[in-house]
Short mmCIF file of C-alpha atoms and ligand atoms in Angstrom, two decimals:
data_model
loop_
_atom_site.label_atom_id
_atom_site.label_comp_id
_atom_site.label_asym_id
_atom_site.label_seq_id
_atom_site.Cartn_x
_atom_site.Cartn_y
_atom_site.Cartn_z
CA PRO A 27 -24.95 -23.05 4.95
CA TYR A 28 -23.84 -21.67 1.85
CA VAL A 29 -24.81 -18.18 1.63
CA ASP A 30 -24.88 -15.16 -0.37
CA THR A 31 -21.59 -12.89 0.92
CA LYS A 32 -24.07 -9.81 1.04
CA VAL A 33 -25.84 -11.54 3.97
CA ILE A 34 -22.92 -11.96 5.84
CA LEU A 35 -21.25 -8.37 5.02
CA GLU A 36 -24.83 -6.72 5.69
CA ASN A 37 -24.96 -8.40 9.10
CA ALA A 38 -21.42 -7.40 9.69
CA ASP A 39 -21.96 -3.84 8.77
CA LYS A 40 -25.01 -3.67 10.89
CA ASN A 41 -23.63 -4.89 13.98
CA GLY A 42 -20.11 -3.15 13.38
CA TYR A 43 -18.02 -6.02 13.24
CA GLY A 44 -15.53 -7.38 10.55
CA VAL A 45 -15.40 -10.83 8.56
CA PRO A 46 -12.10 -12.28 7.44
CA ALA A 47 -12.16 -13.24 3.85
CA LEU A 48 -9.65 -16.22 3.41
CA ASN A 49 -8.05 -17.17 0.42
CA ILE A 50 -7.69 -21.07 -0.81
CA ASN A 51 -5.64 -22.59 -3.33
CA ASN A 52 -6.26 -26.20 -2.32
CA LEU A 53 -8.56 -28.62 0.07
CA GLU A 54 -6.18 -28.24 3.24
CA PHE A 55 -6.56 -24.73 3.67
CA LEU A 56 -10.57 -25.05 3.29
CA HIS A 57 -10.66 -27.70 5.77
CA TYR A 58 -8.46 -25.39 8.43
CA ILE A 59 -10.94 -22.47 7.79
CA ILE A 60 -14.17 -24.28 8.18
CA GLU A 61 -12.68 -25.91 11.59
CA ALA A 62 -11.71 -22.31 12.73
CA GLY A 63 -15.16 -21.07 12.06
CA VAL A 64 -16.96 -23.86 13.73
CA LYS A 65 -14.53 -23.51 16.82
CA MET A 66 -15.14 -19.51 17.02
CA ASN A 67 -18.93 -19.69 15.83
CA SER A 68 -17.75 -17.37 13.07
CA PRO A 69 -19.18 -16.81 9.59
CA VAL A 70 -16.35 -17.39 7.09
CA ILE A 71 -15.79 -15.92 3.56
CA ILE A 72 -13.57 -18.18 1.43
CA GLU A 73 -12.17 -16.61 -1.51
CA THR A 74 -10.08 -17.61 -4.65
CA SER A 75 -8.17 -15.66 -7.08
CA GLN A 76 -7.69 -16.08 -10.68
CA GLY A 77 -4.80 -17.73 -10.36
CA ALA A 78 -6.17 -20.23 -7.71
CA MET A 79 -8.92 -21.35 -10.28
CA LYS A 80 -6.05 -22.02 -12.65
CA TYR A 81 -4.09 -24.02 -10.22
CA ALA A 82 -7.07 -26.04 -8.84
CA GLY A 83 -7.84 -26.82 -12.59
CA ASN A 84 -4.44 -27.85 -13.21
CA GLY A 85 -4.51 -25.03 -15.99
CA ASP A 86 -8.24 -24.99 -16.52
CA PHE A 87 -9.65 -22.20 -14.63
CA ARG A 88 -13.14 -23.28 -15.49
CA LYS A 89 -12.57 -26.64 -14.15
CA GLY A 90 -11.07 -25.06 -10.73
CA ALA A 91 -14.18 -22.79 -10.38
CA GLU A 92 -16.51 -25.92 -10.40
CA LEU A 93 -14.14 -27.94 -8.53
CA PHE A 94 -14.03 -24.79 -5.55
CA VAL A 95 -18.07 -24.59 -5.82
CA LYS A 96 -18.53 -28.05 -5.05
CA MET A 97 -15.79 -28.28 -2.29
CA VAL A 98 -17.12 -25.32 -0.47
CA LYS A 99 -20.74 -26.17 -0.97
CA THR A 100 -20.07 -29.95 0.54
CA PHE A 101 -18.29 -28.22 3.53
CA ALA A 102 -21.02 -25.45 3.82
CA ASP A 103 -24.06 -28.09 3.92
CA GLU A 104 -22.50 -29.73 6.55
CA VAL A 105 -22.11 -26.72 9.26
CA ASP A 106 -24.16 -24.74 11.23
CA ILE A 107 -22.07 -21.40 10.39
CA PRO A 108 -22.69 -19.12 7.22
CA VAL A 109 -20.24 -19.76 4.49
CA ALA A 110 -19.63 -17.83 1.19
CA LEU A 111 -17.39 -18.34 -1.78
CA HIS A 112 -16.15 -15.00 -3.47
CA LEU A 113 -13.86 -14.34 -6.47
CA ASP A 114 -10.93 -12.13 -5.31
CA HIS A 115 -9.36 -9.81 -7.77
CA GLY A 116 -11.42 -10.71 -10.87
CA LYS A 117 -9.70 -8.82 -13.63
CA ASP A 118 -10.65 -10.98 -16.36
CA PHE A 119 -14.45 -10.94 -17.95
CA GLU A 120 -14.05 -14.62 -18.79
CA TYR A 121 -13.26 -15.48 -15.13
CA ILE A 122 -15.85 -13.42 -13.55
CA VAL A 123 -18.53 -14.86 -15.72
CA THR A 124 -17.33 -18.30 -15.02
CA ALA A 125 -17.47 -18.03 -11.56
CA ILE A 126 -21.07 -16.58 -11.26
CA LYS A 127 -22.10 -19.41 -13.71
CA ALA A 128 -20.40 -21.96 -11.19
CA GLY A 129 -22.30 -20.72 -8.22
CA TYR A 130 -19.91 -18.32 -6.52
CA SER A 131 -21.50 -16.29 -4.01
CA SER A 132 -20.04 -12.99 -4.93
CA VAL A 133 -17.41 -11.69 -7.28
CA MET A 134 -14.63 -8.93 -7.39
CA ILE A 135 -14.29 -6.79 -10.58
CA ASP A 136 -10.97 -5.49 -9.90
CA ALA A 137 -10.84 -2.55 -12.76
CA SER A 138 -8.77 -0.34 -10.20
CA GLU A 139 -5.77 -0.26 -12.50
CA HIS A 140 -8.22 1.64 -15.05
CA PRO A 141 -9.16 5.25 -14.84
CA PHE A 142 -12.05 6.28 -12.82
CA GLU A 143 -14.61 6.16 -15.94
CA GLU A 144 -13.25 2.72 -17.40
CA ASN A 145 -13.45 1.31 -13.88
CA MET A 146 -16.98 2.64 -13.50
CA LYS A 147 -18.05 1.14 -17.03
CA ARG A 148 -16.36 -2.08 -16.24
CA THR A 149 -18.06 -2.74 -12.87
CA LYS A 150 -21.67 -1.58 -14.18
CA GLU A 151 -21.18 -4.32 -16.67
CA ILE A 152 -20.47 -7.16 -14.02
CA VAL A 153 -23.01 -5.67 -11.92
CA ARG A 154 -25.72 -6.11 -14.45
CA ILE A 155 -24.78 -9.73 -15.04
CA ALA A 156 -24.00 -10.75 -11.68
CA HIS A 157 -27.08 -9.13 -10.00
CA ALA A 158 -29.07 -10.99 -12.85
CA ALA A 159 -27.77 -14.13 -11.29
CA GLY A 160 -28.34 -12.98 -7.99
CA VAL A 161 -24.57 -12.96 -7.27
CA SER A 162 -23.25 -9.75 -5.08
CA VAL A 163 -20.32 -7.60 -6.42
CA GLU A 164 -17.10 -6.20 -4.89
CA ALA A 165 -14.98 -3.51 -6.70
CA GLU A 166 -12.04 -1.42 -5.91
CA LEU A 167 -11.14 2.33 -5.99
CA GLY A 168 -7.42 3.42 -5.78
CA GLN A 169 -4.68 1.00 -6.04
CA LEU A 170 -2.55 -0.88 -3.53
CA ALA A 171 1.15 -0.94 -4.15
CA GLY A 172 2.83 -4.30 -4.29
CA VAL A 173 2.01 -7.46 -6.69
CA GLU A 174 -1.77 -8.64 -7.27
CA ASP A 175 -1.15 -12.01 -9.12
CA GLU A 176 -0.58 -10.50 -12.70
CA ALA A 177 -1.09 -6.43 -11.96
CA VAL A 178 1.97 -4.81 -10.26
CA ALA A 179 0.78 -1.27 -9.12
CA ALA A 180 3.93 1.11 -8.58
CA GLU A 181 2.83 2.99 -5.34
CA ASN A 182 -0.38 3.26 -3.52
CA VAL A 183 -2.99 5.58 -4.82
CA LEU A 184 -5.75 6.24 -2.24
CA VAL A 185 -9.23 6.32 -2.58
CA ASN A 186 -10.93 9.78 -3.49
CA PRO A 187 -14.02 9.70 -1.04
CA GLU A 188 -15.99 11.89 -3.23
CA GLU A 189 -15.31 9.44 -6.34
CA ALA A 190 -16.45 6.55 -4.03
CA LYS A 191 -19.77 8.41 -3.72
CA ILE A 192 -20.37 8.81 -7.28
CA PHE A 193 -19.08 5.41 -8.20
CA VAL A 194 -21.19 3.44 -5.73
CA GLU A 195 -24.44 5.51 -7.02
CA GLU A 196 -23.58 4.85 -10.59
CA THR A 197 -22.64 1.07 -10.41
CA GLY A 198 -24.77 -0.25 -7.86
CA VAL A 199 -21.91 -2.33 -6.53
CA ASP A 200 -22.44 -4.21 -3.08
CA PHE A 201 -19.20 -3.94 -1.48
CA LEU A 202 -16.35 -1.41 -2.39
CA ALA A 203 -12.57 -1.92 -1.34
CA PRO A 204 -11.11 1.54 -0.93
CA ALA A 205 -7.30 1.76 -1.18
CA VAL A 206 -6.28 3.19 2.11
CA GLY A 207 -2.56 2.59 2.70
CA THR A 208 -2.15 -1.22 2.75
CA SER A 209 -0.62 -3.30 0.14
CA HIS A 210 -0.62 -7.00 -0.74
CA GLY A 211 1.93 -9.70 0.93
CA ALA A 212 4.53 -9.65 3.55
CA PHE A 213 6.40 -6.31 3.07
CA LYS A 214 3.70 -3.96 3.45
CA PHE A 215 5.26 -0.68 5.29
CA LYS A 216 8.96 0.34 5.05
CA GLY A 217 8.55 2.47 8.12
CA GLU A 218 5.74 2.28 10.56
CA ALA A 219 2.32 0.24 9.79
CA LYS A 220 -0.51 3.25 9.32
CA ILE A 221 -3.53 3.05 7.37
CA ASP A 222 -6.03 6.51 6.30
CA TYR A 223 -8.54 6.11 8.89
CA ASP A 224 -10.34 9.23 7.69
CA ARG A 225 -10.51 8.06 4.26
CA ILE A 226 -12.31 4.90 5.62
CA LYS A 227 -14.69 7.05 7.54
CA LYS A 228 -15.59 9.33 4.68
CA VAL A 229 -16.02 6.42 2.49
CA LYS A 230 -18.56 4.79 4.82
CA GLU A 231 -20.28 8.23 5.44
CA TYR A 232 -20.98 8.75 1.51
CA THR A 233 -21.25 5.24 0.28
CA LYS A 234 -23.20 3.51 3.38
CA ILE A 235 -22.12 -0.04 2.14
CA PRO A 236 -19.78 -2.70 3.46
CA LEU A 237 -16.44 -1.98 2.92
CA VAL A 238 -13.60 -4.43 2.17
CA LEU A 239 -9.83 -3.92 3.29
CA HIS A 240 -7.31 -5.52 1.18
CA GLY A 241 -3.73 -6.33 2.11
CA ALA A 242 -5.08 -6.68 5.66
CA SER A 243 -2.61 -9.44 7.04
CA SER A 244 -0.90 -8.81 10.27
CA VAL A 245 2.34 -11.10 9.23
CA VAL A 246 2.36 -12.28 12.73
CA PRO A 247 5.74 -11.94 14.28
CA GLU A 248 5.39 -15.08 16.23
CA PHE A 249 5.06 -17.23 13.13
CA VAL A 250 7.51 -15.34 11.03
CA GLU A 251 10.23 -16.06 13.77
CA ILE A 252 9.05 -19.88 13.98
CA ALA A 253 9.56 -19.94 10.16
CA GLU A 254 12.97 -18.27 10.27
CA LYS A 255 14.14 -20.39 12.85
CA HIS A 256 13.68 -23.22 10.52
CA GLY A 257 15.20 -21.89 7.48
CA ALA A 258 12.85 -19.19 6.09
CA ASP A 259 14.04 -15.99 5.02
CA PHE A 260 11.45 -13.29 5.29
CA GLY A 261 13.54 -10.11 6.60
CA GLY A 262 11.87 -7.05 6.56
CA ALA A 263 8.33 -8.66 6.78
CA LYS A 264 5.80 -6.26 8.26
CA GLY A 265 1.99 -6.38 8.20
CA VAL A 266 -1.18 -4.69 9.82
CA PRO A 267 -1.00 -4.83 13.79
CA ALA A 268 -4.48 -5.98 15.15
CA ASP A 269 -4.95 -2.61 17.00
CA ILE A 270 -5.15 -1.03 13.45
CA LEU A 271 -7.24 -3.70 12.08
CA ARG A 272 -9.70 -3.13 14.99
CA GLU A 273 -9.90 0.53 14.22
CA ALA A 274 -10.04 -0.26 10.67
CA VAL A 275 -13.51 -2.14 11.62
CA LYS A 276 -14.56 0.63 13.86
CA CYS A 277 -14.27 3.29 10.89
CA GLY A 278 -16.49 0.81 8.55
CA ILE A 279 -14.59 -2.02 7.46
CA ASN A 280 -16.30 -5.12 7.17
CA LYS A 281 -14.57 -7.88 4.82
CA VAL A 282 -11.02 -8.25 5.88
CA ASN A 283 -9.12 -10.01 3.11
CA THR A 284 -6.37 -12.28 4.57
CA ASP A 285 -3.92 -14.54 2.45
CA THR A 286 -0.37 -13.85 3.57
CA ASP A 287 -1.37 -14.97 7.33
CA LEU A 288 -2.34 -18.41 6.33
CA ARG A 289 0.74 -18.92 3.90
CA ILE A 290 3.03 -17.90 6.72
CA ALA A 291 1.44 -19.98 9.61
CA PHE A 292 1.28 -22.80 7.45
CA VAL A 293 4.86 -22.63 5.95
CA ALA A 294 6.35 -22.03 9.56
CA GLY A 295 4.49 -25.26 10.95
CA LEU A 296 5.65 -27.11 7.76
CA ARG A 297 9.31 -26.32 8.09
CA GLU A 298 9.19 -26.66 12.14
CA PHE A 299 7.86 -30.19 11.43
CA LEU A 300 9.98 -31.51 8.86
CA ASN A 301 13.01 -30.16 10.54
CA ASN A 302 12.02 -32.08 13.88
CA ASN A 303 10.90 -35.27 12.04
CA PRO A 304 13.41 -36.23 9.39
CA LYS A 305 11.63 -39.87 9.28
CA GLU A 306 8.40 -38.79 8.42
CA PHE A 307 6.95 -38.60 4.89
CA ASP A 308 3.31 -39.32 5.33
CA PRO A 309 1.43 -35.77 4.27
CA ARG A 310 -1.34 -36.89 6.55
CA LYS A 311 1.28 -36.17 9.33
CA TYR A 312 3.68 -33.55 8.28
CA PHE A 313 1.08 -31.14 7.84
CA LYS A 314 -0.24 -31.31 11.50
CA LEU A 315 1.69 -28.49 12.75
CA ALA A 316 0.91 -26.42 9.77
CA LYS A 317 -2.70 -27.05 10.23
CA GLU A 318 -2.41 -26.16 14.11
CA TYR A 319 -0.63 -22.72 13.42
CA THR A 320 -3.13 -21.73 10.45
CA ILE A 321 -6.03 -22.68 12.52
CA LYS A 322 -4.80 -20.75 15.22
CA VAL A 323 -3.91 -17.44 13.17
CA ILE A 324 -7.40 -17.67 11.75
CA SER A 325 -9.15 -18.11 15.15
CA ASP A 326 -7.12 -15.22 16.56
CA ARG A 327 -8.19 -13.14 13.57
CA MET A 328 -11.84 -13.75 14.10
CA GLU A 329 -11.44 -12.46 17.71
CA VAL A 330 -9.51 -9.38 16.64
CA LEU A 331 -12.20 -8.49 14.00
CA GLY A 332 -15.23 -9.32 16.13
CA SER A 333 -16.86 -11.93 14.00
CA ALA A 334 -16.22 -14.61 16.67
CA GLY A 335 -19.68 -15.57 18.04
CA LYS A 336 -21.64 -14.06 15.31
CA ALA A 337 -22.62 -16.81 13.08
O1 TD3 B 417 -5.93 -8.47 -0.36
C1 TD3 B 417 -5.75 -9.59 -0.17
C2 TD3 B 417 -5.03 -10.10 1.03
O2 TD3 B 417 -3.64 -9.50 1.15
P1 TD3 B 417 -2.58 -10.12 2.19
O3 TD3 B 417 -2.82 -11.27 2.97
O4 TD3 B 417 -1.27 -10.11 1.23
O5 TD3 B 417 -2.47 -8.93 3.07
N1 TD3 B 417 -6.37 -10.50 -1.09
O6 TD3 B 417 -6.98 -10.00 -2.12
C3 TD3 B 417 -5.69 -11.89 -1.05
C4 TD3 B 417 -4.83 -12.09 -2.40
C5 TD3 B 417 -3.92 -11.02 -2.53
C6 TD3 B 417 -2.58 -11.76 -2.90
O7 TD3 B 417 -1.86 -12.14 -1.60
NA1 NA B 418 -6.73 -3.68 -7.55
ZN1 ZN B 419 -6.49 -7.92 -2.24
#
């Protein structure tokens, strides 16, 4: 069934597990996520960026939002696992309100590049509108380095746990994404991978709401190697290893944003298949290995985060 993201995350919070939030831009990735969720008996949070809304609507983000809601609801109504649709990194008021009106389960207002007071003001406004429509809200405190669609943050600004307490009390936001050392994309760490567990624990203790880890892809070496064997150049790619994800969930993370891992698994399968099948040009065939690898990486992540078996 199609559910509010809050239902999924409150259950995860109560029972101490994490749920992968998986980005889509098209039908194929939606198929794969649903198939993995059903296979693993795991709740799934489907998420789309503002760019995905534009892409699906061929430039018209309102059309894209409508399309995504129809697609996700169609799949959700056919399966027994809980399925939610979330707007990821909502930065523009128009996109966020469009997602709320189109029927998204939840929206993120990402005002993290603004000063604290401004972030609170913008978040309060969206909470008021979203809650009036029965939609839950995620906000971000601190900044992740790396590129987030349009905005590029220079370097990591880690969350201030005391600020987080005030922020959640003042805004009434349903979930919070504290910046704790990760970044978006495939090149997350120069040296060894590490995130600030203490900050996660403090934010959890002070806010007592479901927490979100952004930039959480592991950048799985197995798929990086396959992709590079077949022509990709991902030198230096490094993500958040499974043991760090497990620890982050123990410290209070419940929603685990994952996009890069799906992209790498898919492109690894696509490159391998195309290289080995020069005569093939049927898209129902040449996505086969891409589909298999993407379902594998999602299934494994559900095991790592503990959402497997929890639907
Ligand atoms: O936090 C994340 C996931 O980040 P990643 O999958 O790159 O680790 N997201 O919000 C997904 C979209 C961001 C651009 O990839
Ligand atoms: Na942000
Ligand atoms: Zn993110």
